[in-house]
PDB file of C-alpha atoms in Angstrom:
ATOM      1  CA  UNK A1492     223.351-147.971 267.696  1.00  0.00           C
ATOM      2  CA  UNK A1493     220.227-147.980 265.801  1.00  0.00           C
ATOM      3  CA  UNK A1494     218.943-146.219 262.349  1.00  0.00           C
ATOM      4  CA  UNK A1495     216.351-145.210 260.202  1.00  0.00           C
ATOM      5  CA  UNK A1496     215.082-143.563 256.952  1.00  0.00           C
ATOM      6  CA  UNK A1497     212.659-141.305 257.478  1.00  0.00           C
ATOM      7  CA  UNK A1498     212.800-140.063 254.289  1.00  0.00           C
ATOM      8  CA  UNK A1499     214.565-142.476 251.159  1.00  0.00           C
ATOM      9  CA  UNK A1500     213.965-141.443 247.460  1.00  0.00           C
ATOM     10  CA  UNK A1501     215.361-142.009 244.496  1.00  0.00           C
ATOM     11  CA  UNK A1502     215.398-138.018 242.943  1.00  0.00           C
ATOM     12  CA  UNK A1503     216.859-136.638 246.170  1.00  0.00           C
ATOM     13  CA  UNK A1504     220.613-135.217 246.065  1.00  0.00           C
ATOM     14  CA  UNK A1505     221.070-134.056 249.515  1.00  0.00           C
ATOM     15  CA  UNK A1506     220.768-136.122 252.635  1.00  0.00           C
ATOM     16  CA  UNK A1507     220.535-134.744 256.312  1.00  0.00           C
ATOM     17  CA  UNK A1508     221.922-137.296 258.970  1.00  0.00           C
ATOM     18  CA  UNK A1509     220.237-136.972 262.265  1.00  0.00           C
ATOM     19  CA  UNK A1510     221.729-137.826 265.297  1.00  0.00           C
ATOM     20  CA  UNK A1511     219.098-137.742 268.326  1.00  0.00           C
ATOM     21  CA  UNK A1512     219.951-137.666 272.042  1.00  0.00           C
ATOM     22  CA  UNK A1513     220.296-140.388 274.519  1.00  0.00           C
ATOM     23  CA  UNK A1514     217.030-142.422 275.796  1.00  0.00           C
ATOM     24  CA  UNK A1515     215.037-141.509 272.466  1.00  0.00           C
ATOM     25  CA  UNK A1516     212.815-143.479 269.743  1.00  0.00           C
ATOM     26  CA  UNK A1517     213.058-143.278 266.799  1.00  0.00           C
ATOM     27  CA  UNK A1518     210.654-139.935 265.504  1.00  0.00           C
ATOM     28  CA  UNK A1519     209.229-142.462 262.997  1.00  0.00           C
ATOM     29  CA  UNK A1520     208.392-140.050 259.873  1.00  0.00           C
ATOM     30  CA  UNK A1521     209.208-137.404 257.857  1.00  0.00           C
ATOM     31  CA  UNK A1522     206.493-135.180 258.841  1.00  0.00           C
ATOM     32  CA  UNK A1523     207.180-135.307 262.542  1.00  0.00           C
ATOM     33  CA  UNK A1524     210.848-134.190 261.510  1.00  0.00           C
ATOM     34  CA  UNK A1525     210.443-131.576 259.231  1.00  0.00           C
ATOM     35  CA  UNK A1526     207.539-130.071 262.161  1.00  0.00           C
ATOM     36  CA  UNK A1527     209.698-129.731 264.378  1.00  0.00           C
ATOM     37  CA  UNK A1528     213.904-130.454 263.863  1.00  0.00           C
ATOM     38  CA  UNK A1529     213.512-129.865 259.934  1.00  0.00           C
ATOM     39  CA  UNK A1530     212.615-126.405 260.341  1.00  0.00           C
ATOM     40  CA  UNK A1531     215.520-125.640 262.697  1.00  0.00           C
ATOM     41  CA  UNK A1532     217.656-127.675 260.075  1.00  0.00           C
ATOM     42  CA  UNK A1533     216.224-125.083 257.859  1.00  0.00           C
ATOM     43  CA  UNK A1534     216.737-122.375 259.433  1.00  0.00           C
ATOM     44  CA  UNK A1535     219.808-123.053 260.315  1.00  0.00           C
ATOM     45  CA  UNK A1536     221.520-124.392 257.102  1.00  0.00           C
ATOM     46  CA  UNK A1537     219.675-121.854 254.924  1.00  0.00           C
ATOM     47  CA  UNK A1538     217.609-121.205 251.743  1.00  0.00           C
ATOM     48  CA  UNK A1539     219.863-124.453 250.021  1.00  0.00           C
ATOM     49  CA  UNK A1540     217.625-126.667 252.495  1.00  0.00           C
ATOM     50  CA  UNK A1541     214.821-128.448 250.626  1.00  0.00           C
ATOM     51  CA  UNK A1542     213.430-131.113 251.763  1.00  0.00           C
ATOM     52  CA  UNK A1543     216.707-133.438 251.590  1.00  0.00           C
ATOM     53  CA  UNK A1544     216.529-136.994 252.469  1.00  0.00           C
ATOM     54  CA  UNK A1545     216.418-137.737 256.430  1.00  0.00           C
ATOM     55  CA  UNK A1546     218.784-140.705 258.273  1.00  0.00           C
ATOM     56  CA  UNK A1547     217.586-140.858 261.971  1.00  0.00           C
ATOM     57  CA  UNK A1548     220.219-142.652 264.555  1.00  0.00           C
ATOM     58  CA  UNK A1549     218.930-143.019 267.474  1.00  0.00           C
ATOM     59  CA  UNK A1550     219.571-145.516 271.159  1.00  0.00           C
ATOM     60  CA  UNK A1551     223.702-146.212 271.323  1.00  0.00           C
ATOM     61  CA  UNK A1552     222.953-148.923 273.069  1.00  0.00           C
ATOM     62  CA  UNK A1553     225.341-151.245 270.477  1.00  0.00           C
ATOM     63  CA  UNK A1554     228.510-149.182 269.624  1.00  0.00           C
ATOM     64  CA  UNK A1555     228.154-149.958 265.819  1.00  0.00           C
ATOM     65  CA  UNK A1556     225.035-150.128 263.462  1.00  0.00           C
ATOM     66  CA  UNK A1557     226.451-152.312 260.646  1.00  0.00           C
ATOM     67  CA  UNK A1558     225.973-149.292 257.958  1.00  0.00           C
ATOM     68  CA  UNK A1559     228.748-148.646 255.397  1.00  0.00           C
ATOM     69  CA  UNK A1560     228.414-144.708 256.038  1.00  0.00           C
ATOM     70  CA  UNK A1561     230.531-143.532 253.453  1.00  0.00           C
ATOM     71  CA  UNK A1562     229.046-145.961 250.889  1.00  0.00           C
ATOM     72  CA  UNK A1563     225.585-144.762 251.466  1.00  0.00           C
ATOM     73  CA  UNK A1564     226.654-140.987 251.476  1.00  0.00           C
ATOM     74  CA  UNK A1565     228.642-140.959 248.234  1.00  0.00           C
ATOM     75  CA  UNK A1566     225.393-141.475 246.201  1.00  0.00           C
ATOM     76  CA  UNK A1567     224.394-137.735 247.683  1.00  0.00           C
ATOM     77  CA  UNK A1568     225.864-134.569 246.095  1.00  0.00           C
ATOM     78  CA  UNK A1569     225.259-132.821 249.637  1.00  0.00           C
ATOM     79  CA  UNK A1570     225.407-133.945 253.364  1.00  0.00           C
ATOM     80  CA  UNK A1571     224.509-132.380 256.017  1.00  0.00           C
ATOM     81  CA  UNK A1572     224.936-133.221 259.695  1.00  0.00           C
ATOM     82  CA  UNK A1573     222.351-132.082 262.816  1.00  0.00           C
ATOM     83  CA  UNK A1574     223.266-133.612 265.956  1.00  0.00           C
ATOM     84  CA  UNK A1575     221.765-133.163 269.520  1.00  0.00           C
ATOM     85  CA  UNK A1576     222.675-133.445 273.149  1.00  0.00           C
ATOM     86  CA  UNK A1577     224.765-136.518 273.352  1.00  0.00           C
ATOM     87  CA  UNK A1578     224.538-137.043 270.040  1.00  0.00           C
ATOM     88  CA  UNK A1579     226.917-134.450 268.891  1.00  0.00           C
ATOM     89  CA  UNK A1580     229.485-136.559 270.354  1.00  0.00           C
ATOM     90  CA  UNK A1581     228.153-139.633 268.848  1.00  0.00           C
ATOM     91  CA  UNK A1582     228.516-138.147 265.221  1.00  0.00           C
ATOM     92  CA  UNK A1583     231.618-136.975 266.123  1.00  0.00           C
ATOM     93  CA  UNK A1584     232.792-140.873 267.023  1.00  0.00           C
ATOM     94  CA  UNK A1585     231.557-142.657 264.000  1.00  0.00           C
ATOM     95  CA  UNK A1586     231.853-139.568 261.384  1.00  0.00           C
ATOM     96  CA  UNK A1587     234.205-140.694 258.871  1.00  0.00           C
ATOM     97  CA  UNK A1588     238.023-138.891 258.328  1.00  0.00           C
ATOM     98  CA  UNK A1589     237.382-139.208 254.353  1.00  0.00           C
ATOM     99  CA  UNK A1590     233.534-138.031 254.557  1.00  0.00           C
ATOM    100  CA  UNK A1591     233.115-134.355 253.473  1.00  0.00           C
ATOM    101  CA  UNK A1592     229.900-132.447 255.064  1.00  0.00           C
ATOM    102  CA  UNK A1593     228.540-129.274 253.716  1.00  0.00           C
ATOM    103  CA  UNK A1594     227.397-128.285 256.875  1.00  0.00           C
ATOM    104  CA  UNK A1595     227.571-129.692 260.571  1.00  0.00           C
ATOM    105  CA  UNK A1596     225.730-128.193 262.973  1.00  0.00           C
ATOM    106  CA  UNK A1597     225.857-128.965 266.940  1.00  0.00           C
ATOM    107  CA  UNK A1598     222.740-128.481 269.508  1.00  0.00           C
ATOM    108  CA  UNK A1599     223.058-128.285 272.791  1.00  0.00           C
ATOM    109  CA  UNK A1600     226.159-130.746 273.793  1.00  0.00           C
ATOM    110  CA  UNK A1601     229.599-130.734 272.829  1.00  0.00           C
ATOM    111  CA  UNK A1602     232.280-133.341 272.070  1.00  0.00           C
ATOM    112  CA  UNK A1603     233.631-133.272 276.089  1.00  0.00           C
ATOM    113  CA  UNK A1604     230.002-134.416 277.054  1.00  0.00           C
ATOM    114  CA  UNK A1605     230.541-135.643 280.668  1.00  0.00           C
ATOM    115  CA  UNK A1606     233.481-132.854 282.122  1.00  0.00           C
ATOM    116  CA  UNK A1607     233.220-130.474 285.405  1.00  0.00           C
ATOM    117  CA  UNK A1608     234.205-127.891 282.352  1.00  0.00           C
ATOM    118  CA  UNK A1609     232.984-128.720 279.148  1.00  0.00           C
ATOM    119  CA  UNK A1610     230.105-130.675 279.855  1.00  0.00           C
ATOM    120  CA  UNK A1611     227.728-132.549 282.552  1.00  0.00           C
ATOM    121  CA  UNK A1612     229.212-132.839 285.816  1.00  0.00           C
ATOM    122  CA  UNK A1613     230.565-136.765 286.505  1.00  0.00           C
ATOM    123  CA  UNK A1614     228.637-136.690 289.730  1.00  0.00           C
ATOM    124  CA  UNK A1615     225.419-135.831 288.435  1.00  0.00           C
ATOM    125  CA  UNK A1616     225.836-138.596 285.203  1.00  0.00           C
ATOM    126  CA  UNK A1617     226.837-140.903 287.707  1.00  0.00           C
ATOM    127  CA  UNK A1618     223.432-140.407 290.061  1.00  0.00           C
ATOM    128  CA  UNK A1619     221.488-139.725 286.770  1.00  0.00           C
ATOM    129  CA  UNK A1620     222.568-143.915 285.757  1.00  0.00           C
ATOM    130  CA  UNK A1621     222.548-145.332 289.221  1.00  0.00           C
ATOM    131  CA  UNK A1622     218.484-143.384 290.543  1.00  0.00           C
ATOM    132  CA  UNK A1623     217.125-144.055 286.897  1.00  0.00           C
ATOM    133  CA  UNK A1624     213.535-144.795 287.157  1.00  0.00           C
ATOM    134  CA  UNK A1625     210.424-143.667 286.041  1.00  0.00           C
ATOM    135  CA  UNK A1626     209.922-140.739 288.176  1.00  0.00           C
ATOM    136  CA  UNK A1627     213.641-139.898 286.884  1.00  0.00           C
ATOM    137  CA  UNK A1628     212.378-140.381 283.223  1.00  0.00           C
ATOM    138  CA  UNK A1629     209.412-137.773 284.425  1.00  0.00           C
ATOM    139  CA  UNK A1630     212.044-135.447 285.669  1.00  0.00           C
ATOM    140  CA  UNK A1631     214.391-135.505 283.205  1.00  0.00           C
ATOM    141  CA  UNK A1632     211.786-134.757 280.463  1.00  0.00           C
ATOM    142  CA  UNK A1633     210.320-131.455 282.353  1.00  0.00           C
ATOM    143  CA  UNK A1634     214.284-130.592 282.443  1.00  0.00           C
ATOM    144  CA  UNK A1635     215.099-130.808 279.041  1.00  0.00           C
ATOM    145  CA  UNK A1636     212.112-128.777 278.471  1.00  0.00           C
ATOM    146  CA  UNK A1637     210.683-124.990 279.557  1.00  0.00           C
ATOM    147  CA  UNK A1638     207.432-125.196 280.810  1.00  0.00           C
ATOM    148  CA  UNK A1639     204.017-127.553 280.220  1.00  0.00           C
ATOM    149  CA  UNK A1640     203.769-126.022 276.851  1.00  0.00           C
ATOM    150  CA  UNK A1641     206.958-127.431 275.654  1.00  0.00           C
ATOM    151  CA  UNK A1642     206.996-130.414 277.425  1.00  0.00           C
ATOM    152  CA  UNK A1643     203.505-131.054 275.910  1.00  0.00           C
ATOM    153  CA  UNK A1644     205.173-130.683 272.404  1.00  0.00           C
ATOM    154  CA  UNK A1645     207.999-132.965 273.560  1.00  0.00           C
ATOM    155  CA  UNK A1646     205.418-136.078 274.164  1.00  0.00           C
ATOM    156  CA  UNK A1647     203.612-135.241 271.240  1.00  0.00           C
ATOM    157  CA  UNK A1648     206.707-135.480 268.792  1.00  0.00           C
ATOM    158  CA  UNK A1649     209.139-138.434 270.240  1.00  0.00           C
ATOM    159  CA  UNK A1650     207.671-141.617 271.615  1.00  0.00           C
ATOM    160  CA  UNK A1651     208.774-142.658 274.872  1.00  0.00           C
ATOM    161  CA  UNK A1652     211.084-145.462 275.538  1.00  0.00           C
ATOM    162  CA  UNK A1653     211.125-148.107 278.469  1.00  0.00           C
ATOM    163  CA  UNK A1654     213.216-147.172 281.596  1.00  0.00           C
ATOM    164  CA  UNK A1655     214.981-150.257 281.476  1.00  0.00           C
ATOM    165  CA  UNK A1656     216.315-149.692 277.690  1.00  0.00           C
ATOM    166  CA  UNK A1657     217.418-145.854 278.539  1.00  0.00           C
ATOM    167  CA  UNK A1658     219.427-147.217 281.727  1.00  0.00           C
ATOM    168  CA  UNK A1659     221.323-149.625 279.473  1.00  0.00           C
ATOM    169  CA  UNK A1660     222.142-147.123 277.002  1.00  0.00           C
ATOM    170  CA  UNK A1661     223.178-144.769 279.412  1.00  0.00           C
ATOM    171  CA  UNK A1662     225.610-147.525 280.573  1.00  0.00           C
ATOM    172  CA  UNK A1663     226.500-148.165 277.258  1.00  0.00           C
ATOM    173  CA  UNK A1664     227.333-144.100 276.779  1.00  0.00           C
ATOM    174  CA  UNK A1665     229.415-144.243 280.092  1.00  0.00           C
ATOM    175  CA  UNK A1666     232.089-146.735 278.506  1.00  0.00           C
ATOM    176  CA  UNK A1667     231.960-145.146 275.088  1.00  0.00           C
ATOM    177  CA  UNK A1668     232.347-141.571 276.480  1.00  0.00           C
ATOM    178  CA  UNK A1669     235.919-143.039 278.169  1.00  0.00           C
ATOM    179  CA  UNK A1670     237.170-144.360 274.955  1.00  0.00           C
ATOM    180  CA  UNK A1671     236.624-140.887 273.186  1.00  0.00           C
ATOM    181  CA  UNK A1672     238.753-138.712 275.068  1.00  0.00           C
ATOM    182  CA  UNK A1673     239.933-138.163 270.925  1.00  0.00           C
ATOM    183  CA  UNK A1674     236.505-136.771 269.389  1.00  0.00           C
ATOM    184  CA  UNK A1675     237.519-133.333 271.697  1.00  0.00           C
ATOM    185  CA  UNK A1676     239.995-132.459 268.803  1.00  0.00           C
ATOM    186  CA  UNK A1677     237.790-133.032 265.839  1.00  0.00           C
ATOM    187  CA  UNK A1678     236.646-129.990 264.031  1.00  0.00           C
ATOM    188  CA  UNK A1679     233.831-131.470 261.994  1.00  0.00           C
ATOM    189  CA  UNK A1680     231.218-129.348 263.415  1.00  0.00           C
ATOM    190  CA  UNK A1681     230.396-125.770 261.300  1.00  0.00           C
ATOM    191  CA  UNK A1682     228.283-124.414 264.145  1.00  0.00           C
ATOM    192  CA  UNK A1683     227.079-124.760 268.002  1.00  0.00           C
ATOM    193  CA  UNK A1684     223.592-123.521 268.976  1.00  0.00           C
ATOM    194  CA  UNK A1685     223.877-123.198 272.673  1.00  0.00           C
ATOM    195  CA  UNK A1686     220.391-122.968 274.641  1.00  0.00           C
ATOM    196  CA  UNK A1687     220.439-120.001 277.067  1.00  0.00           C
ATOM    197  CA  UNK A1688     218.013-122.311 279.286  1.00  0.00           C
ATOM    198  CA  UNK A1689     219.481-125.575 279.043  1.00  0.00           C
ATOM    199  CA  UNK A1690     219.234-127.162 282.542  1.00  0.00           C
ATOM    200  CA  UNK A1691     220.852-130.146 280.924  1.00  0.00           C
ATOM    201  CA  UNK A1692     224.169-128.949 278.962  1.00  0.00           C
ATOM    202  CA  UNK A1693     224.693-125.760 281.016  1.00  0.00           C
ATOM    203  CA  UNK A1694     224.909-122.761 278.666  1.00  0.00           C
ATOM    204  CA  UNK A1695     228.562-121.656 279.832  1.00  0.00           C
ATOM    205  CA  UNK A1696     229.759-124.873 279.400  1.00  0.00           C
ATOM    206  CA  UNK A1697     229.163-125.423 276.284  1.00  0.00           C
ATOM    207  CA  UNK A1698     230.212-121.909 275.216  1.00  0.00           C
ATOM    208  CA  UNK A1699     233.193-122.659 276.853  1.00  0.00           C
ATOM    209  CA  UNK A1700     234.350-125.460 274.471  1.00  0.00           C
ATOM    210  CA  UNK A1701     232.606-124.765 271.445  1.00  0.00           C
ATOM    211  CA  UNK A1702     234.783-121.037 271.835  1.00  0.00           C
ATOM    212  CA  UNK A1703     237.838-122.959 271.148  1.00  0.00           C
ATOM    213  CA  UNK A1704     236.728-124.578 268.002  1.00  0.00           C
ATOM    214  CA  UNK A1705     236.120-123.391 264.327  1.00  0.00           C
ATOM    215  CA  UNK A1706     232.588-123.724 265.047  1.00  0.00           C
ATOM    216  CA  UNK A1707     230.330-120.358 265.130  1.00  0.00           C
ATOM    217  CA  UNK A1708     228.174-119.602 267.967  1.00  0.00           C
ATOM    218  CA  UNK A1709     224.882-119.178 268.247  1.00  0.00           C
ATOM    219  CA  UNK A1710     223.264-118.591 271.782  1.00  0.00           C
ATOM    220  CA  UNK A1711     219.634-119.215 271.401  1.00  0.00           C
ATOM    221  CA  UNK A1712     217.010-118.522 274.908  1.00  0.00           C
ATOM    222  CA  UNK A1713     215.748-121.983 274.927  1.00  0.00           C
ATOM    223  CA  UNK A1714     215.672-125.296 276.759  1.00  0.00           C
ATOM    224  CA  UNK A1715     217.942-128.466 276.286  1.00  0.00           C
ATOM    225  CA  UNK A1716     215.329-129.693 273.784  1.00  0.00           C
ATOM    226  CA  UNK A1717     214.960-126.635 271.516  1.00  0.00           C
ATOM    227  CA  UNK A1718     212.139-127.073 269.633  1.00  0.00           C
TER     228      UNK A1718
END
């Protein structure tokens, strides 16, 4: 797992931890985050959201990033968590039990990410892994977006990863998911945003999972990439 501070100051008392989805590279800057994911975070967290420090996690090929998250987060009065797609499960697996979070938001993902009932069908996951290629990457990017305009915005806001690197990460996640059955019981998230036009994590499967948790369900007419 890699991480990057998109914004780190000595004056902020709040930190947003963003767990990106599979296959993504670092957004690279706070400006890019603020124009996309930051707008969504601001809307869902509310008026208290005000340009926090931002710590982004991505590329989950390695199971650990060597970061003492508890020690880092103790510097802040307020912690927010925003995670997307497979990042929803990764965040739940690595979030320390003794670390309080003011608002934790899951976007288009579940804590059973490979599941016939609550996530991506195992057969679909296996086919994606087995057939991953440049054409597969292009097809996947089209599926996570809705139409050419959104696909163009996605390309402008998310640097691309090499195909071979993405495949190694997906193989690592497959192994991790097999070990993480316990995270499905974690009551970490306060809200789950489910995309009604999601063609990766089907909306009905997301709803089926989150309706049995403490999370507030927000169903929105958006694609898997919700921006």
